[in-house]
GROMACS .gro file of C-alpha atoms in nm:
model
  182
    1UNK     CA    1  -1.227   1.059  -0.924
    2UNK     CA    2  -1.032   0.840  -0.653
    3UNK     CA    3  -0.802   0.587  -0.775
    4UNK     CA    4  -0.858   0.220  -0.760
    5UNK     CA    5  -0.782   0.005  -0.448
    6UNK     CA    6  -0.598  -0.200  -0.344
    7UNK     CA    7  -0.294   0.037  -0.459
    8UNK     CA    8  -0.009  -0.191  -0.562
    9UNK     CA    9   0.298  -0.292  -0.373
   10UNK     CA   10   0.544  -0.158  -0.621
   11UNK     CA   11   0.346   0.166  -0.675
   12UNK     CA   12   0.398   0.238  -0.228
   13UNK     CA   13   0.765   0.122  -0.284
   14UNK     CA   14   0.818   0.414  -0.522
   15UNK     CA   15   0.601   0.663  -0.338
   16UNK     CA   16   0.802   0.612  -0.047
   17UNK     CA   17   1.149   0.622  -0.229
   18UNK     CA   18   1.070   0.969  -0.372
   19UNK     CA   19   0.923   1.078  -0.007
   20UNK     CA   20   1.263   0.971   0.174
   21UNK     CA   21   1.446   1.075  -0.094
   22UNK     CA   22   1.271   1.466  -0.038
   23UNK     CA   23   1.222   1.457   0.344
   24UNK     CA   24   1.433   1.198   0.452
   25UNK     CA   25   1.333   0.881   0.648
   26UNK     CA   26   1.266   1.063   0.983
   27UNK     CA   27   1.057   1.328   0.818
   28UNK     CA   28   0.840   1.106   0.623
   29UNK     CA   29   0.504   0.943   0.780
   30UNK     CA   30   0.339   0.646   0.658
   31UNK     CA   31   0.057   0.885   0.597
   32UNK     CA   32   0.347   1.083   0.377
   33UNK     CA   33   0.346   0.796   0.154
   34UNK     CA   34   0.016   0.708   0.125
   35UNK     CA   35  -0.090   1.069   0.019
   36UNK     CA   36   0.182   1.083  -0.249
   37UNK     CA   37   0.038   0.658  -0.375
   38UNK     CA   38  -0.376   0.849  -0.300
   39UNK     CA   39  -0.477   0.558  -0.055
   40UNK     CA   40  -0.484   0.563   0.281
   41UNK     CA   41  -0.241   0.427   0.569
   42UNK     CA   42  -0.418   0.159   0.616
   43UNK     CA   43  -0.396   0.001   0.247
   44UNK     CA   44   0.010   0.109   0.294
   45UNK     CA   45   0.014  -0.152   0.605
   46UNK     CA   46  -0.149  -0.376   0.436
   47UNK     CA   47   0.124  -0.436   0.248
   48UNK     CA   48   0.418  -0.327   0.477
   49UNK     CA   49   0.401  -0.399   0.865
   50UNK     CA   50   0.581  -0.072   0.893
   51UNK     CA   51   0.806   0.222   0.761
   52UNK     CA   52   1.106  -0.002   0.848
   53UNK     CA   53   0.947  -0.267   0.620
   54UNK     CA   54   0.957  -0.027   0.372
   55UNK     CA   55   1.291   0.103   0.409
   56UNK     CA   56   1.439  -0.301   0.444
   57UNK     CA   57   1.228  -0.432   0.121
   58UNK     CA   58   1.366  -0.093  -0.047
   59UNK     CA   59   1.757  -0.114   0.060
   60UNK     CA   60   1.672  -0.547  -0.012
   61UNK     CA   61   1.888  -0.566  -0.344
   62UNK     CA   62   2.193  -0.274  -0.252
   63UNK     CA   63   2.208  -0.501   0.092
   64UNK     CA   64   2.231  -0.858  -0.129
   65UNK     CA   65   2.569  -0.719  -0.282
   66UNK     CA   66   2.692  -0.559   0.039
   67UNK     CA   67   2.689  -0.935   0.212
   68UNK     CA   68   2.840  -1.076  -0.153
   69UNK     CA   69   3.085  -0.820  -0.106
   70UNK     CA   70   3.158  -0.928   0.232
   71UNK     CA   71   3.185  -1.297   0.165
   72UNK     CA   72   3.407  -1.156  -0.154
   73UNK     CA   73   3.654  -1.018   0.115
   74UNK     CA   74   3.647  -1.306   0.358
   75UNK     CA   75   3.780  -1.505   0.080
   76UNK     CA   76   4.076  -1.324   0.085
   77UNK     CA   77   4.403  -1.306   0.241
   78UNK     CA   78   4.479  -1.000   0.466
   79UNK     CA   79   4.642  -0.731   0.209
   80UNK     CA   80   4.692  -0.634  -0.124
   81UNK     CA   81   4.393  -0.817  -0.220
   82UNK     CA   82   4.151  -0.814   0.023
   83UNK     CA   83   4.177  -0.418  -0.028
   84UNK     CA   84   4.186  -0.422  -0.415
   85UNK     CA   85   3.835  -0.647  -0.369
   86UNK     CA   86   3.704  -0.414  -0.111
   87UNK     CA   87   3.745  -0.107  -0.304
   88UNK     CA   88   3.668  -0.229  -0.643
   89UNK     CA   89   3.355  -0.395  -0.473
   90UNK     CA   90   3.242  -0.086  -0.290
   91UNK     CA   91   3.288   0.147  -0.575
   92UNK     CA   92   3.051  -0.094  -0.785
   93UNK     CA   93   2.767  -0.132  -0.531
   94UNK     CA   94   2.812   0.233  -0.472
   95UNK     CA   95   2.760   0.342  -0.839
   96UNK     CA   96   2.470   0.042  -0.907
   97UNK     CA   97   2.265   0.148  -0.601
   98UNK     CA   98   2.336   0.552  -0.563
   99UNK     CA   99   1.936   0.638  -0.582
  100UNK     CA  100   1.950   0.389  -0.292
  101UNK     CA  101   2.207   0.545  -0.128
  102UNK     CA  102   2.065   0.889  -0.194
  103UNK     CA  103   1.759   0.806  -0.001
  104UNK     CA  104   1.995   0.738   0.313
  105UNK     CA  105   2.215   1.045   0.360
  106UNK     CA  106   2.244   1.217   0.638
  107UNK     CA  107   2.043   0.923   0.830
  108UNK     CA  108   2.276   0.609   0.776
  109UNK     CA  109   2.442   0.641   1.114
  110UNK     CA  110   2.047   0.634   1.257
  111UNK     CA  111   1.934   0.371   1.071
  112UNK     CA  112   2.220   0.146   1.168
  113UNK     CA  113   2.072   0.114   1.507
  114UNK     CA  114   1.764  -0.033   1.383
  115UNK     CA  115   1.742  -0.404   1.417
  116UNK     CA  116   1.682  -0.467   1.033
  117UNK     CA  117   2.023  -0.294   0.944
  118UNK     CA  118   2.259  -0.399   1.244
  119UNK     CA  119   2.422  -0.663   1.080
  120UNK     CA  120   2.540  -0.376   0.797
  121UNK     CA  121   2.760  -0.215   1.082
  122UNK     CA  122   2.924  -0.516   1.099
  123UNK     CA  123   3.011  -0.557   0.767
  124UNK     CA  124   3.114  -0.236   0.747
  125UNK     CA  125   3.357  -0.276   1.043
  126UNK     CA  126   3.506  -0.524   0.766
  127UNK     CA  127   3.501  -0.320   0.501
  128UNK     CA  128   3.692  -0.063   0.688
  129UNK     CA  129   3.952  -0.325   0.809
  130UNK     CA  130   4.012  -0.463   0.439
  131UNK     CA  131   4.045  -0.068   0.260
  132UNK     CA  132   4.283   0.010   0.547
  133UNK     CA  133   4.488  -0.297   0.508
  134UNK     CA  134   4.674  -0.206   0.792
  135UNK     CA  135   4.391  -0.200   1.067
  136UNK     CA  136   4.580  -0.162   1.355
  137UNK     CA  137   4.714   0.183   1.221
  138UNK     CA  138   4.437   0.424   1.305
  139UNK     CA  139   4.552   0.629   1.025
  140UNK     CA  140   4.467   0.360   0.774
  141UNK     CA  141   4.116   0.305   0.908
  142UNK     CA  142   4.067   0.713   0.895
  143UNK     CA  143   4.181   0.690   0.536
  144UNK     CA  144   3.915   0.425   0.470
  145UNK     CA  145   3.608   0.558   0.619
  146UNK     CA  146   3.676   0.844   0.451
  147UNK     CA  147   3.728   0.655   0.139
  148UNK     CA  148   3.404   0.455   0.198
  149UNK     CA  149   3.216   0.786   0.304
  150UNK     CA  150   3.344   0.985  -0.015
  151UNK     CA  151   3.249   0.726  -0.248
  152UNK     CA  152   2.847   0.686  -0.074
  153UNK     CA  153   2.822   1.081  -0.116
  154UNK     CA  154   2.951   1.113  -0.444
  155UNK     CA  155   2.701   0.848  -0.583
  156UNK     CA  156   2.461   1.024  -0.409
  157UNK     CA  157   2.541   1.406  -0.518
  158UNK     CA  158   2.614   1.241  -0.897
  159UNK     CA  159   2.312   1.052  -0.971
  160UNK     CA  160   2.340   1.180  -1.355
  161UNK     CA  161   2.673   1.127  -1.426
  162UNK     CA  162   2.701   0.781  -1.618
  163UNK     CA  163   2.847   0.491  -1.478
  164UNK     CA  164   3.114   0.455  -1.699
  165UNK     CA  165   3.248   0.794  -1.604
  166UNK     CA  166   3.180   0.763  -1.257
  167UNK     CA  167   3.320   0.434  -1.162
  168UNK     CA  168   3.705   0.480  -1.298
  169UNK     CA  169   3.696   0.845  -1.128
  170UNK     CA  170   3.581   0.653  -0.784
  171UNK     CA  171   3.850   0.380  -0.820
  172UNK     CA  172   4.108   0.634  -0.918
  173UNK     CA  173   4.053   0.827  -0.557
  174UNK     CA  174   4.035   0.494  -0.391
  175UNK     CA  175   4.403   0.439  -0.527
  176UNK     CA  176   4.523   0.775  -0.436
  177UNK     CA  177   4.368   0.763  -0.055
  178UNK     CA  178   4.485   0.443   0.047
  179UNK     CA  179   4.811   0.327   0.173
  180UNK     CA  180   4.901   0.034  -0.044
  181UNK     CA  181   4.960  -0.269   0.156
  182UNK     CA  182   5.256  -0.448   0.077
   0.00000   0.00000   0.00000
């Protein structure tokens, strides 16, 4: 027996999640989704305009803390706690949104180039320039892209692990890795 149309928004939202999540966003077709939902393409662009629609209305909430996060920072002098905010701030978007992050990996560095996500290279320019501290010493800035890196694929390898575990383990590394700005 088919399933009732219109299939809801929510209902594609999670189809898709689960299809990037398996195949990634490059290996998963509109038609992907709408198989997985039982409706066909056209009833997923009725409600997206697009598989980048999908992606931006799914990555929507882990995005509205990134900018916080950045305005967090901007508050702040240069130093001690600019990095403190940046790392403490990371680590909690990172653990709050790690299915989100999960559905990216492998493909962030691709999907930064599309328009809906090139203002999130930006901000992560400044997230790199507030763990480092010090970002006119390249060896700073190494140490905090692989800080930020480390902390987006340990979220995404430990989805299980519970927060309260996860989070002083993160922030623990994040002291150890960085040069402490004085």
């Amino acid at each position: 027996m088919a399933r009732a149309v219109p299939e809801t928004h929510a209902e594609i939202l999670l189809a898709a999640a689960r299809r990037f999540a398996s195949t990634g966003y490059k290996g998963t077709s509109l038609q992907d989704i709408a198989g997985e939902v039982g409706c066909s393409k056209a009833t997923v662009l009725y409600h997206f305009a697009s598989k980048e629609a999908l992606l931006t209305e799914l990555m929507a909430p882990a995005i509205a803390v990134l900018v916080g996060l950045d305005a967090r920072i901007a508050e702040q002098e240069r130093g001690a706690d600019a990095q403190r905010v940046a790392g403490e701030g990371f680590v909690d978007l990172a653990v709050r949104f790690r299915r989100e992050i999960a559905l990216l990996r492998g493909e962030f560095t691709e999907l930064l180039q599309q328009p809906a996500f090139v203002h999130i290279r930006q901000i992560s320019d400044r997230l790199i320039d507030a763990l480092a501290g010090r970002p006119d010493r390249p060896s700073a800035r190494i140490a905090a892209l692989v800080v930020l890196a480390g902390i987006a694929e340990t979220c995404a390898e430990f989805i299980d692990i519970p927060d309260d575990e996860l989070r002083p383990a993160l922030l623990a590394v994040v002291r150890r890795a960085l040069e402490p700005v004085t």
